[in-house]
């Protein structure tokens, strides 16, 4: 269940009061420790004891070493099966905290309190938890629902612009795959800031939740939430491998541009729709230089995508603005042409 919190966090307090947890473990990174934890602790009313678990910020921390440290700390602190993990942070924290909680002692309960735009609209919802393996994105993980998701949009007031823009990419994706009206509303936004995006969070969350409700384990329609991610994750992985990580939403924005062109090449959308999508995504995101990446290296990562079957790359591609297909296999020629198209945008 998703709840938008009042200023005094009363719904969270009721939740903590009604359940019989033994202890609370609050997972934060260094930034959510500084900016969000004081707000949570200032409003949280409970007799339960709590501990703060802090990790460094960033995608590079979303790995087995961090998970192992957290499992060890929970063990040393004698967290039992009635302990509650509160994930207070962005997608790295909700992915990591959900993964650690859903595997520790074969699963303890956790809640998500997302603090980035990306985690409010996307990562905190839907129960995908996980960590990266080497530079491969989200290769190890679980499907595990949080007990609750509590949204407090005012957390966005301290979020850096680049992070806000990263989350906006997933919102644009939600519009493109499922709701043209949402897309149309979003592209009216001239200046990305907390104030201009907050009114659109609820719609974006609902789109994600609706898709997940229909297909929790990603057997069919949930694959549409991966639009932009087949190429986007490959590029994000290569940047991670080089020790030069980019933000997830930046990779998704790049991936949506390349995959919009790919949908056109595969005769799924018109050239006019592809142009509208590409031009609008470009308005928000600076060009991401992929010239250092060879086609073979990108293709090798595409061949490891989680949506693949029988060694075939299954794309989730738009069939219009507001609709999306999945399990679409493209010609190798068109895949390479979509990368080449993206590279040329630099000089356009
Ligand atoms: N599970 C899913 O369904 C899902 C969906 C989308 C993305 N993801 C994953 O989410 C991750 C990206 O999430 P993200 O963009 O939230 O990144 P993130 O968790 O790294 O947070 C971004 C940055 O913002 C800081 N921050 C967070 N809240 C803040 C606040 N209120 N004020 C100031 N600083 C704050 C963080 O410390 C961090 O430096 C990726 O690993 C991606 O793969 C998962
Ligand atoms: O929830 C989903 O399903 C998504 O695909 C949402 C994506 O935005 C998100 O990045 C997700 O973590 C990608 O999942 P993956 O299975 O491709 O790793
Ligand atoms: Zn994503």
mmCIF file of C-alpha atoms and ligand atoms in Angstrom:
data_model
loop_
_atom_site.group_PDB
_atom_site.id
_atom_site.type_symbol
_atom_site.label_atom_id
_atom_site.label_comp_id
_atom_site.label_asym_id
_atom_site.label_seq_id
_atom_site.Cartn_x
_atom_site.Cartn_y
_atom_site.Cartn_z
ATOM 1 C CA UNK A 1 0.000 0.000 0.000
ATOM 2 C CA UNK A 2 1.196 3.504 -0.831
ATOM 3 C CA UNK A 3 0.443 6.341 1.592
ATOM 4 C CA UNK A 4 1.232 10.024 1.191
ATOM 5 C CA UNK A 5 2.415 11.129 4.633
ATOM 6 C CA UNK A 6 0.975 14.084 6.546
ATOM 7 C CA UNK A 7 3.439 16.625 7.900
ATOM 8 C CA UNK A 8 3.438 14.817 11.285
ATOM 9 C CA UNK A 9 3.885 11.332 9.778
ATOM 10 C CA UNK A 10 0.756 10.184 11.630
ATOM 11 C CA UNK A 11 0.096 7.274 9.247
ATOM 12 C CA UNK A 12 3.597 5.921 9.839
ATOM 13 C CA UNK A 13 3.127 6.210 13.594
ATOM 14 C CA UNK A 14 -0.196 4.378 13.418
ATOM 15 C CA UNK A 15 1.448 1.640 11.347
ATOM 16 C CA UNK A 16 4.302 1.237 13.864
ATOM 17 C CA UNK A 17 1.834 1.255 16.754
ATOM 18 C CA UNK A 18 -0.486 -1.366 15.268
ATOM 19 C CA UNK A 19 2.206 -3.887 14.338
ATOM 20 C CA UNK A 20 4.289 -5.743 16.881
ATOM 21 C CA UNK A 21 7.851 -5.278 15.700
ATOM 22 C CA UNK A 22 10.748 -6.146 17.999
ATOM 23 C CA UNK A 23 13.128 -3.413 16.840
ATOM 24 C CA UNK A 24 13.618 -0.973 13.964
ATOM 25 C CA UNK A 25 16.674 -0.721 11.688
ATOM 26 C CA UNK A 26 16.745 2.438 9.584
ATOM 27 C CA UNK A 27 18.917 2.173 6.465
ATOM 28 C CA UNK A 28 20.236 5.488 5.135
ATOM 29 C CA UNK A 29 23.097 6.736 3.010
ATOM 30 C CA UNK A 30 25.251 9.678 3.999
ATOM 31 C CA UNK A 31 22.934 12.195 2.317
ATOM 32 C CA UNK A 32 19.630 10.823 3.521
ATOM 33 C CA UNK A 33 21.239 10.634 6.969
ATOM 34 C CA UNK A 34 21.902 14.362 6.794
ATOM 35 C CA UNK A 35 18.782 15.610 5.018
ATOM 36 C CA UNK A 36 15.968 13.123 5.638
ATOM 37 C CA UNK A 37 16.669 11.238 8.858
ATOM 38 C CA UNK A 38 16.218 14.322 11.096
ATOM 39 C CA UNK A 39 12.751 14.825 9.570
ATOM 40 C CA UNK A 40 11.844 11.161 10.092
ATOM 41 C CA UNK A 41 13.137 11.055 13.672
ATOM 42 C CA UNK A 42 11.507 14.396 14.463
ATOM 43 C CA UNK A 43 8.128 12.917 13.607
ATOM 44 C CA UNK A 44 8.433 9.209 14.410
ATOM 45 C CA UNK A 45 6.654 8.280 17.633
ATOM 46 C CA UNK A 46 7.321 4.763 18.872
ATOM 47 C CA UNK A 47 8.451 2.977 22.014
ATOM 48 C CA UNK A 48 10.513 0.580 19.934
ATOM 49 C CA UNK A 49 14.281 0.782 19.996
ATOM 50 C CA UNK A 50 15.993 1.664 16.738
ATOM 51 C CA UNK A 51 19.430 1.558 15.128
ATOM 52 C CA UNK A 52 20.749 3.572 12.194
ATOM 53 C CA UNK A 53 22.586 1.661 9.456
ATOM 54 C CA UNK A 54 24.489 4.012 7.144
ATOM 55 C CA UNK A 55 26.163 3.235 3.837
ATOM 56 C CA UNK A 56 28.036 5.509 1.435
ATOM 57 C CA UNK A 57 25.887 7.069 -1.287
ATOM 58 C CA UNK A 58 25.955 5.887 -4.897
ATOM 59 C CA UNK A 59 25.366 3.035 -7.315
ATOM 60 C CA UNK A 60 28.880 1.641 -6.650
ATOM 61 C CA UNK A 61 27.621 0.642 -3.187
ATOM 62 C CA UNK A 62 24.781 -1.504 -4.575
ATOM 63 C CA UNK A 63 26.787 -4.703 -4.417
ATOM 64 C CA UNK A 64 27.268 -7.944 -2.500
ATOM 65 C CA UNK A 65 29.974 -6.464 -0.226
ATOM 66 C CA UNK A 66 27.532 -3.884 1.127
ATOM 67 C CA UNK A 67 24.779 -6.480 1.433
ATOM 68 C CA UNK A 68 27.170 -8.738 3.328
ATOM 69 C CA UNK A 69 28.137 -5.946 5.736
ATOM 70 C CA UNK A 70 24.480 -5.228 6.405
ATOM 71 C CA UNK A 71 23.640 -8.917 6.995
ATOM 72 C CA UNK A 72 26.579 -9.078 9.430
ATOM 73 C CA UNK A 73 25.493 -5.952 11.307
ATOM 74 C CA UNK A 74 21.929 -7.255 11.594
ATOM 75 C CA UNK A 75 23.324 -10.522 12.950
ATOM 76 C CA UNK A 76 25.666 -8.801 15.434
ATOM 77 C CA UNK A 77 22.775 -6.641 16.609
ATOM 78 C CA UNK A 78 20.654 -9.777 17.003
ATOM 79 C CA UNK A 79 17.890 -8.619 14.682
ATOM 80 C CA UNK A 80 15.167 -11.230 14.949
ATOM 81 C CA UNK A 81 12.392 -12.175 12.558
ATOM 82 C CA UNK A 82 10.087 -9.514 13.974
ATOM 83 C CA UNK A 83 12.553 -6.712 13.278
ATOM 84 C CA UNK A 84 11.545 -4.024 10.780
ATOM 85 C CA UNK A 85 13.907 -2.441 8.245
ATOM 86 C CA UNK A 86 12.998 1.100 7.196
ATOM 87 C CA UNK A 87 14.609 2.017 3.881
ATOM 88 C CA UNK A 88 15.000 5.802 3.904
ATOM 89 C CA UNK A 89 16.543 6.904 0.652
ATOM 90 C CA UNK A 90 16.662 6.672 -3.103
ATOM 91 C CA UNK A 91 16.543 3.605 -5.314
ATOM 92 C CA UNK A 92 19.938 2.381 -4.160
ATOM 93 C CA UNK A 93 18.684 2.252 -0.574
ATOM 94 C CA UNK A 94 15.288 0.713 -1.414
ATOM 95 C CA UNK A 95 16.860 -1.886 -3.764
ATOM 96 C CA UNK A 96 19.625 -2.725 -1.269
ATOM 97 C CA UNK A 97 17.541 -2.566 1.906
ATOM 98 C CA UNK A 98 14.744 -4.586 0.336
ATOM 99 C CA UNK A 99 17.238 -7.202 -0.825
ATOM 100 C CA UNK A 100 18.973 -7.469 2.554
ATOM 101 C CA UNK A 101 15.680 -7.601 4.468
ATOM 102 C CA UNK A 102 14.040 -10.112 2.128
ATOM 103 C CA UNK A 103 16.973 -12.529 2.453
ATOM 104 C CA UNK A 104 18.081 -12.045 6.093
ATOM 105 C CA UNK A 105 16.802 -15.029 8.124
ATOM 106 C CA UNK A 106 14.839 -15.891 4.931
ATOM 107 C CA UNK A 107 12.998 -12.596 5.079
ATOM 108 C CA UNK A 108 12.101 -9.928 7.599
ATOM 109 C CA UNK A 109 9.645 -7.108 7.060
ATOM 110 C CA UNK A 110 10.625 -3.795 5.518
ATOM 111 C CA UNK A 111 9.009 -0.527 4.526
ATOM 112 C CA UNK A 112 10.159 2.019 1.961
ATOM 113 C CA UNK A 113 10.264 5.747 2.606
ATOM 114 C CA UNK A 114 11.611 7.033 -0.715
ATOM 115 C CA UNK A 115 13.454 10.343 -0.721
ATOM 116 C CA UNK A 116 14.272 10.834 -4.431
ATOM 117 C CA UNK A 117 11.866 11.509 -7.273
ATOM 118 C CA UNK A 118 13.005 8.270 -8.893
ATOM 119 C CA UNK A 119 12.319 6.169 -5.837
ATOM 120 C CA UNK A 120 8.975 7.849 -5.145
ATOM 121 C CA UNK A 121 7.655 7.255 -8.662
ATOM 122 C CA UNK A 122 9.385 3.992 -9.434
ATOM 123 C CA UNK A 123 11.993 2.164 -7.314
ATOM 124 C CA UNK A 124 10.083 1.993 -4.014
ATOM 125 C CA UNK A 125 7.043 0.490 -5.772
ATOM 126 C CA UNK A 126 6.673 -2.993 -7.179
ATOM 127 C CA UNK A 127 8.865 -5.160 -5.003
ATOM 128 C CA UNK A 128 11.919 -5.543 -7.238
ATOM 129 C CA UNK A 129 14.915 -5.571 -4.897
ATOM 130 C CA UNK A 130 18.502 -6.270 -5.812
ATOM 131 C CA UNK A 131 22.157 -5.556 -6.239
ATOM 132 C CA UNK A 132 24.566 -5.265 -9.151
ATOM 133 C CA UNK A 133 26.940 -8.136 -9.928
ATOM 134 C CA UNK A 134 30.302 -6.877 -11.189
ATOM 135 C CA UNK A 135 29.035 -4.109 -13.503
ATOM 136 C CA UNK A 136 25.856 -5.971 -14.503
ATOM 137 C CA UNK A 137 22.781 -4.131 -13.250
ATOM 138 C CA UNK A 138 20.412 -5.752 -10.735
ATOM 139 C CA UNK A 139 21.655 -9.262 -11.523
ATOM 140 C CA UNK A 140 20.922 -10.695 -8.087
ATOM 141 C CA UNK A 141 17.734 -9.919 -6.258
ATOM 142 C CA UNK A 142 14.299 -10.894 -5.086
ATOM 143 C CA UNK A 143 10.698 -10.023 -5.754
ATOM 144 C CA UNK A 144 9.561 -8.973 -2.290
ATOM 145 C CA UNK A 145 6.855 -6.509 -1.368
ATOM 146 C CA UNK A 146 7.498 -3.869 1.269
ATOM 147 C CA UNK A 147 4.867 -3.888 4.025
ATOM 148 C CA UNK A 148 4.116 -0.262 3.188
ATOM 149 C CA UNK A 149 5.420 2.602 1.086
ATOM 150 C CA UNK A 150 5.243 6.049 2.688
ATOM 151 C CA UNK A 151 5.739 9.050 0.406
ATOM 152 C CA UNK A 152 6.727 12.475 1.740
ATOM 153 C CA UNK A 153 7.187 14.718 -1.307
ATOM 154 C CA UNK A 154 8.803 17.499 0.756
ATOM 155 C CA UNK A 155 11.963 15.360 0.911
ATOM 156 C CA UNK A 156 12.522 16.530 -2.668
ATOM 157 C CA UNK A 157 13.299 20.061 -1.448
ATOM 158 C CA UNK A 158 16.921 19.064 -0.733
ATOM 159 C CA UNK A 159 17.384 16.768 -3.736
ATOM 160 C CA UNK A 160 20.053 18.033 -6.202
ATOM 161 C CA UNK A 161 18.770 19.040 -9.648
ATOM 162 C CA UNK A 162 20.589 16.230 -11.500
ATOM 163 C CA UNK A 163 18.920 13.660 -9.252
ATOM 164 C CA UNK A 164 15.507 15.214 -9.785
ATOM 165 C CA UNK A 165 16.092 15.133 -13.539
ATOM 166 C CA UNK A 166 17.145 11.486 -13.295
ATOM 167 C CA UNK A 167 13.853 10.552 -11.648
ATOM 168 C CA UNK A 168 11.911 12.556 -14.212
ATOM 169 C CA UNK A 169 13.110 10.096 -16.896
ATOM 170 C CA UNK A 170 11.147 7.263 -15.266
ATOM 171 C CA UNK A 171 8.083 9.523 -15.114
ATOM 172 C CA UNK A 172 8.404 10.281 -18.832
ATOM 173 C CA UNK A 173 8.740 6.519 -19.380
ATOM 174 C CA UNK A 174 5.481 5.906 -17.495
ATOM 175 C CA UNK A 175 3.694 8.379 -19.749
ATOM 176 C CA UNK A 176 5.208 6.937 -22.902
ATOM 177 C CA UNK A 177 4.350 3.309 -22.128
ATOM 178 C CA UNK A 178 0.891 3.740 -20.631
ATOM 179 C CA UNK A 179 -0.634 7.220 -20.486
ATOM 180 C CA UNK A 180 -0.302 9.834 -23.235
ATOM 181 C CA UNK A 181 -2.033 12.397 -21.054
ATOM 182 C CA UNK A 182 0.660 11.996 -18.368
ATOM 183 C CA UNK A 183 3.355 12.442 -21.020
ATOM 184 C CA UNK A 184 1.580 15.520 -22.391
ATOM 185 C CA UNK A 185 1.380 17.045 -18.898
ATOM 186 C CA UNK A 186 5.022 16.302 -18.126
ATOM 187 C CA UNK A 187 6.388 17.850 -21.302
ATOM 188 C CA UNK A 188 4.611 21.101 -20.432
ATOM 189 C CA UNK A 189 7.106 21.482 -17.568
ATOM 190 C CA UNK A 190 9.679 24.094 -18.545
ATOM 191 C CA UNK A 191 11.757 24.147 -15.372
ATOM 192 C CA UNK A 192 12.344 20.916 -13.481
ATOM 193 C CA UNK A 193 12.127 21.565 -9.749
ATOM 194 C CA UNK A 194 10.378 19.998 -6.774
ATOM 195 C CA UNK A 195 7.427 22.376 -7.079
ATOM 196 C CA UNK A 196 6.761 21.603 -10.757
ATOM 197 C CA UNK A 197 7.103 17.824 -10.533
ATOM 198 C CA UNK A 198 5.328 17.135 -7.232
ATOM 199 C CA UNK A 199 1.814 17.554 -8.726
ATOM 200 C CA UNK A 200 2.577 14.689 -11.157
ATOM 201 C CA UNK A 201 4.019 12.146 -8.715
ATOM 202 C CA UNK A 202 0.724 10.497 -7.832
ATOM 203 C CA UNK A 203 -0.184 9.764 -11.476
ATOM 204 C CA UNK A 204 3.252 8.360 -12.172
ATOM 205 C CA UNK A 205 3.116 6.138 -9.066
ATOM 206 C CA UNK A 206 -0.328 4.891 -10.055
ATOM 207 C CA UNK A 207 0.868 3.909 -13.530
ATOM 208 C CA UNK A 208 3.677 1.830 -12.063
ATOM 209 C CA UNK A 209 1.448 0.271 -9.398
ATOM 210 C CA UNK A 210 -1.228 -0.640 -11.993
ATOM 211 C CA UNK A 211 1.301 -2.468 -14.153
ATOM 212 C CA UNK A 212 2.798 -4.311 -11.167
ATOM 213 C CA UNK A 213 -0.674 -5.316 -9.926
ATOM 214 C CA UNK A 214 -1.281 -7.012 -13.270
ATOM 215 C CA UNK A 215 2.042 -8.872 -13.469
ATOM 216 C CA UNK A 216 4.160 -8.887 -10.294
ATOM 217 C CA UNK A 217 6.709 -11.454 -11.500
ATOM 218 C CA UNK A 218 7.288 -9.824 -14.918
ATOM 219 C CA UNK A 219 5.873 -12.613 -17.048
ATOM 220 C CA UNK A 220 4.210 -10.220 -19.480
ATOM 221 C CA UNK A 221 3.053 -6.581 -19.199
ATOM 222 C CA UNK A 222 5.560 -5.627 -16.472
ATOM 223 C CA UNK A 223 8.221 -5.897 -19.174
ATOM 224 C CA UNK A 224 6.882 -2.593 -20.539
ATOM 225 C CA UNK A 225 8.372 -0.851 -17.465
ATOM 226 C CA UNK A 226 11.713 -1.813 -19.000
ATOM 227 C CA UNK A 227 11.245 0.442 -22.043
ATOM 228 C CA UNK A 228 14.513 2.356 -22.515
ATOM 229 C CA UNK A 229 16.304 -0.016 -20.160
ATOM 230 C CA UNK A 230 17.596 -2.635 -22.623
ATOM 231 C CA UNK A 231 20.032 -0.194 -24.223
ATOM 232 C CA UNK A 232 19.995 2.116 -21.157
ATOM 233 C CA UNK A 233 21.155 -0.598 -18.749
ATOM 234 C CA UNK A 234 23.895 -1.691 -21.186
ATOM 235 C CA UNK A 235 25.280 1.849 -21.317
ATOM 236 C CA UNK A 236 24.854 2.329 -17.554
ATOM 237 C CA UNK A 237 26.784 -0.928 -17.014
ATOM 238 C CA UNK A 238 29.646 0.136 -19.297
ATOM 239 C CA UNK A 239 29.934 3.468 -17.461
ATOM 240 C CA UNK A 240 29.951 1.601 -14.140
ATOM 241 C CA UNK A 241 32.634 -0.761 -15.446
ATOM 242 C CA UNK A 242 34.817 2.212 -16.445
ATOM 243 C CA UNK A 243 34.504 3.616 -12.923
ATOM 244 C CA UNK A 244 32.565 6.538 -14.357
ATOM 245 C CA UNK A 245 28.986 5.868 -13.233
ATOM 246 C CA UNK A 246 26.103 7.833 -14.672
ATOM 247 C CA UNK A 247 22.708 8.274 -13.034
ATOM 248 C CA UNK A 248 20.129 5.600 -13.772
ATOM 249 C CA UNK A 249 17.652 8.107 -15.203
ATOM 250 C CA UNK A 250 20.332 9.558 -17.489
ATOM 251 C CA UNK A 251 20.900 6.068 -18.894
ATOM 252 C CA UNK A 252 17.152 5.512 -19.252
ATOM 253 C CA UNK A 253 16.749 8.848 -21.091
ATOM 254 C CA UNK A 254 19.502 7.829 -23.520
ATOM 255 C CA UNK A 255 17.949 4.377 -23.867
ATOM 256 C CA UNK A 256 14.490 5.824 -24.547
ATOM 257 C CA UNK A 257 15.889 7.945 -27.389
ATOM 258 C CA UNK A 258 17.702 5.017 -29.011
ATOM 259 C CA UNK A 259 14.762 2.665 -28.487
ATOM 260 C CA UNK A 260 12.232 5.214 -29.828
ATOM 261 C CA UNK A 261 14.275 5.294 -33.024
ATOM 262 C CA UNK A 262 14.456 1.498 -32.958
ATOM 263 C CA UNK A 263 10.651 1.298 -32.680
ATOM 264 C CA UNK A 264 10.453 3.492 -35.774
ATOM 265 C CA UNK A 265 12.953 1.296 -37.652
ATOM 266 C CA UNK A 266 10.892 -1.757 -36.679
ATOM 267 C CA UNK A 267 7.734 -0.055 -38.055
ATOM 268 C CA UNK A 268 6.067 0.096 -34.648
ATOM 269 C CA UNK A 269 5.726 3.886 -34.483
ATOM 270 C CA UNK A 270 5.665 6.638 -37.076
ATOM 271 C CA UNK A 271 8.676 8.822 -37.811
ATOM 272 C CA UNK A 272 6.651 11.786 -36.524
ATOM 273 C CA UNK A 273 5.984 10.139 -33.139
ATOM 274 C CA UNK A 274 9.622 9.077 -32.842
ATOM 275 C CA UNK A 275 10.713 12.678 -33.485
ATOM 276 C CA UNK A 276 8.310 14.097 -30.890
ATOM 277 C CA UNK A 277 9.603 11.640 -28.289
ATOM 278 C CA UNK A 278 13.271 12.166 -29.105
ATOM 279 C CA UNK A 279 13.070 15.968 -29.272
ATOM 280 C CA UNK A 280 11.247 16.197 -25.968
ATOM 281 C CA UNK A 281 13.570 13.831 -24.107
ATOM 282 C CA UNK A 282 16.527 15.795 -25.529
ATOM 283 C CA UNK A 283 15.064 19.025 -24.101
ATOM 284 C CA UNK A 284 15.690 17.784 -20.572
ATOM 285 C CA UNK A 285 18.863 15.706 -20.870
ATOM 286 C CA UNK A 286 22.340 16.659 -22.057
ATOM 287 C CA UNK A 287 23.851 14.412 -24.724
ATOM 288 C CA UNK A 288 25.438 11.292 -23.257
ATOM 289 C CA UNK A 289 28.595 10.498 -25.165
ATOM 290 C CA UNK A 290 28.736 6.781 -26.041
ATOM 291 C CA UNK A 291 31.451 7.097 -28.672
ATOM 292 C CA UNK A 292 33.966 5.295 -26.467
ATOM 293 C CA UNK A 293 31.745 2.225 -26.340
ATOM 294 C CA UNK A 294 32.109 -0.323 -29.129
ATOM 295 C CA UNK A 295 29.018 -1.894 -30.693
ATOM 296 C CA UNK A 296 30.353 -5.357 -29.665
ATOM 297 C CA UNK A 297 30.576 -4.304 -26.011
ATOM 298 C CA UNK A 298 27.049 -2.911 -25.992
ATOM 299 C CA UNK A 299 25.740 -5.992 -27.818
ATOM 300 C CA UNK A 300 27.464 -8.320 -25.332
ATOM 301 C CA UNK A 301 25.554 -6.622 -22.528
ATOM 302 C CA UNK A 302 22.277 -6.687 -24.475
ATOM 303 C CA UNK A 303 22.756 -10.459 -24.754
ATOM 304 C CA UNK A 304 22.733 -10.664 -20.950
ATOM 305 C CA UNK A 305 19.532 -8.658 -20.483
ATOM 306 C CA UNK A 306 17.115 -10.250 -18.001
ATOM 307 C CA UNK A 307 14.214 -10.145 -20.486
ATOM 308 C CA UNK A 308 16.007 -12.371 -23.002
ATOM 309 C CA UNK A 309 14.831 -15.863 -23.881
ATOM 310 C CA UNK A 310 16.559 -18.510 -26.027
ATOM 311 C CA UNK A 311 19.579 -16.215 -26.458
ATOM 312 C CA UNK A 312 17.328 -13.673 -28.222
ATOM 313 C CA UNK A 313 17.178 -10.046 -27.123
ATOM 314 C CA UNK A 314 13.609 -9.128 -26.214
ATOM 315 C CA UNK A 315 12.966 -5.397 -26.398
ATOM 316 C CA UNK A 316 10.076 -3.502 -24.834
ATOM 317 C CA UNK A 317 9.259 -1.019 -27.574
ATOM 318 C CA UNK A 318 6.628 1.685 -27.925
ATOM 319 C CA UNK A 319 3.740 1.052 -30.281
ATOM 320 C CA UNK A 320 2.568 4.662 -29.926
ATOM 321 C CA UNK A 321 2.801 7.484 -27.402
ATOM 322 C CA UNK A 322 1.100 5.842 -24.428
ATOM 323 C CA UNK A 323 1.374 2.206 -25.480
ATOM 324 C CA UNK A 324 4.138 -0.366 -25.415
ATOM 325 C CA UNK A 325 4.811 -3.862 -26.725
ATOM 326 C CA UNK A 326 7.199 -6.393 -25.212
ATOM 327 C CA UNK A 327 9.187 -9.463 -26.275
ATOM 328 C CA UNK A 328 9.910 -7.725 -29.559
ATOM 329 C CA UNK A 329 12.950 -9.145 -31.345
ATOM 330 C CA UNK A 330 14.704 -6.693 -33.634
ATOM 331 C CA UNK A 331 17.087 -7.243 -36.511
ATOM 332 C CA UNK A 332 20.759 -6.835 -35.591
ATOM 333 C CA UNK A 333 20.989 -4.241 -38.350
ATOM 334 C CA UNK A 334 18.291 -2.094 -36.723
ATOM 335 C CA UNK A 335 19.798 -2.409 -33.249
ATOM 336 C CA UNK A 336 23.151 -1.163 -34.552
ATOM 337 C CA UNK A 337 21.416 1.538 -36.596
ATOM 338 C CA UNK A 338 19.646 2.827 -33.460
ATOM 339 C CA UNK A 339 23.048 3.169 -31.718
ATOM 340 C CA UNK A 340 24.507 4.867 -34.745
ATOM 341 C CA UNK A 341 21.497 7.233 -34.847
ATOM 342 C CA UNK A 342 22.093 8.134 -31.201
ATOM 343 C CA UNK A 343 25.807 8.774 -31.792
ATOM 344 C CA UNK A 344 24.999 11.150 -34.646
ATOM 345 C CA UNK A 345 22.664 13.242 -32.467
ATOM 346 C CA UNK A 346 25.782 14.753 -30.944
ATOM 347 C CA UNK A 347 26.454 16.686 -34.127
ATOM 348 C CA UNK A 348 22.852 17.352 -35.103
HETATM 349 N N1 LIG B 1 13.502 -1.598 -7.960
HETATM 350 C C1 LIG B 1 13.029 -0.856 -8.932
HETATM 351 O O1 LIG B 1 11.904 -1.048 -9.398
HETATM 352 C C2 LIG B 1 13.857 0.261 -9.472
HETATM 353 C C3 LIG B 1 13.276 1.188 -10.326
HETATM 354 C C4 LIG B 1 14.055 2.213 -10.832
HETATM 355 C C5 LIG B 1 15.387 2.329 -10.451
HETATM 356 N N2 LIG B 1 15.909 1.418 -9.591
HETATM 357 C C6 LIG B 1 17.294 1.575 -9.110
HETATM 358 O O2 LIG B 1 17.340 2.758 -8.325
HETATM 359 C C7 LIG B 1 18.674 3.267 -8.328
HETATM 360 C C8 LIG B 1 18.644 4.756 -8.585
HETATM 361 O O3 LIG B 1 17.884 5.376 -7.574
HETATM 362 P P1 LIG B 1 18.049 6.930 -7.255
HETATM 363 O O4 LIG B 1 18.100 7.706 -8.491
HETATM 364 O O5 LIG B 1 17.047 7.262 -6.231
HETATM 365 O O6 LIG B 1 19.548 6.986 -6.695
HETATM 366 P P2 LIG B 1 20.197 7.029 -5.240
HETATM 367 O O7 LIG B 1 19.527 6.142 -4.290
HETATM 368 O O8 LIG B 1 21.650 6.846 -5.466
HETATM 369 O O9 LIG B 1 19.936 8.539 -4.772
HETATM 370 C C9 LIG B 1 20.466 9.578 -5.540
HETATM 371 C C10 LIG B 1 21.343 10.532 -4.715
HETATM 372 O O10 LIG B 1 20.498 11.438 -4.020
HETATM 373 C C11 LIG B 1 20.837 11.466 -2.615
HETATM 374 N N3 LIG B 1 19.589 11.753 -1.925
HETATM 375 C C12 LIG B 1 18.542 10.926 -1.770
HETATM 376 N N4 LIG B 1 17.501 11.589 -1.231
HETATM 377 C C13 LIG B 1 17.920 12.847 -1.020
HETATM 378 C C14 LIG B 1 17.291 14.005 -0.520
HETATM 379 N N5 LIG B 1 15.997 14.012 -0.187
HETATM 380 N N6 LIG B 1 18.018 15.137 -0.420
HETATM 381 C C15 LIG B 1 19.323 15.163 -0.814
HETATM 382 N N7 LIG B 1 19.957 14.104 -1.327
HETATM 383 C C16 LIG B 1 19.264 12.955 -1.433
HETATM 384 C C17 LIG B 1 21.445 10.108 -2.372
HETATM 385 O O11 LIG B 1 22.279 10.125 -1.246
HETATM 386 C C18 LIG B 1 22.214 9.872 -3.662
HETATM 387 O O12 LIG B 1 23.448 10.557 -3.605
HETATM 388 C C19 LIG B 1 19.425 2.498 -9.383
HETATM 389 O O13 LIG B 1 20.243 1.548 -8.755
HETATM 390 C C20 LIG B 1 18.332 1.814 -10.170
HETATM 391 O O14 LIG B 1 18.775 0.623 -10.757
HETATM 392 C C21 LIG B 1 15.176 0.402 -9.090
HETATM 393 O O1 LIG B 2 9.808 -2.312 -11.887
HETATM 394 C C1 LIG B 2 10.140 -2.719 -13.001
HETATM 395 O O2 LIG B 2 9.755 -3.808 -13.445
HETATM 396 C C2 LIG B 2 11.046 -1.923 -13.856
HETATM 397 O O3 LIG B 2 11.508 -2.402 -14.883
HETATM 398 C C3 LIG B 2 11.355 -0.540 -13.419
HETATM 399 C C4 LIG B 2 12.697 -0.021 -13.902
HETATM 400 O O4 LIG B 2 12.600 1.389 -13.937
HETATM 401 C C5 LIG B 2 13.844 -0.348 -12.945
HETATM 402 O O5 LIG B 2 15.009 0.280 -13.386
HETATM 403 C C6 LIG B 2 14.094 -1.807 -12.646
HETATM 404 O O6 LIG B 2 14.994 -1.946 -11.580
HETATM 405 C C7 LIG B 2 14.681 -2.547 -13.816
HETATM 406 O O7 LIG B 2 14.591 -3.894 -13.548
HETATM 407 P P1 LIG B 2 15.513 -4.986 -14.222
HETATM 408 O O8 LIG B 2 14.750 -6.241 -13.972
HETATM 409 O O9 LIG B 2 15.673 -4.642 -15.666
HETATM 410 O O10 LIG B 2 16.813 -4.937 -13.527
HETATM 411 ZN ZN1 LIG B 3 14.574 2.199 -14.251
#
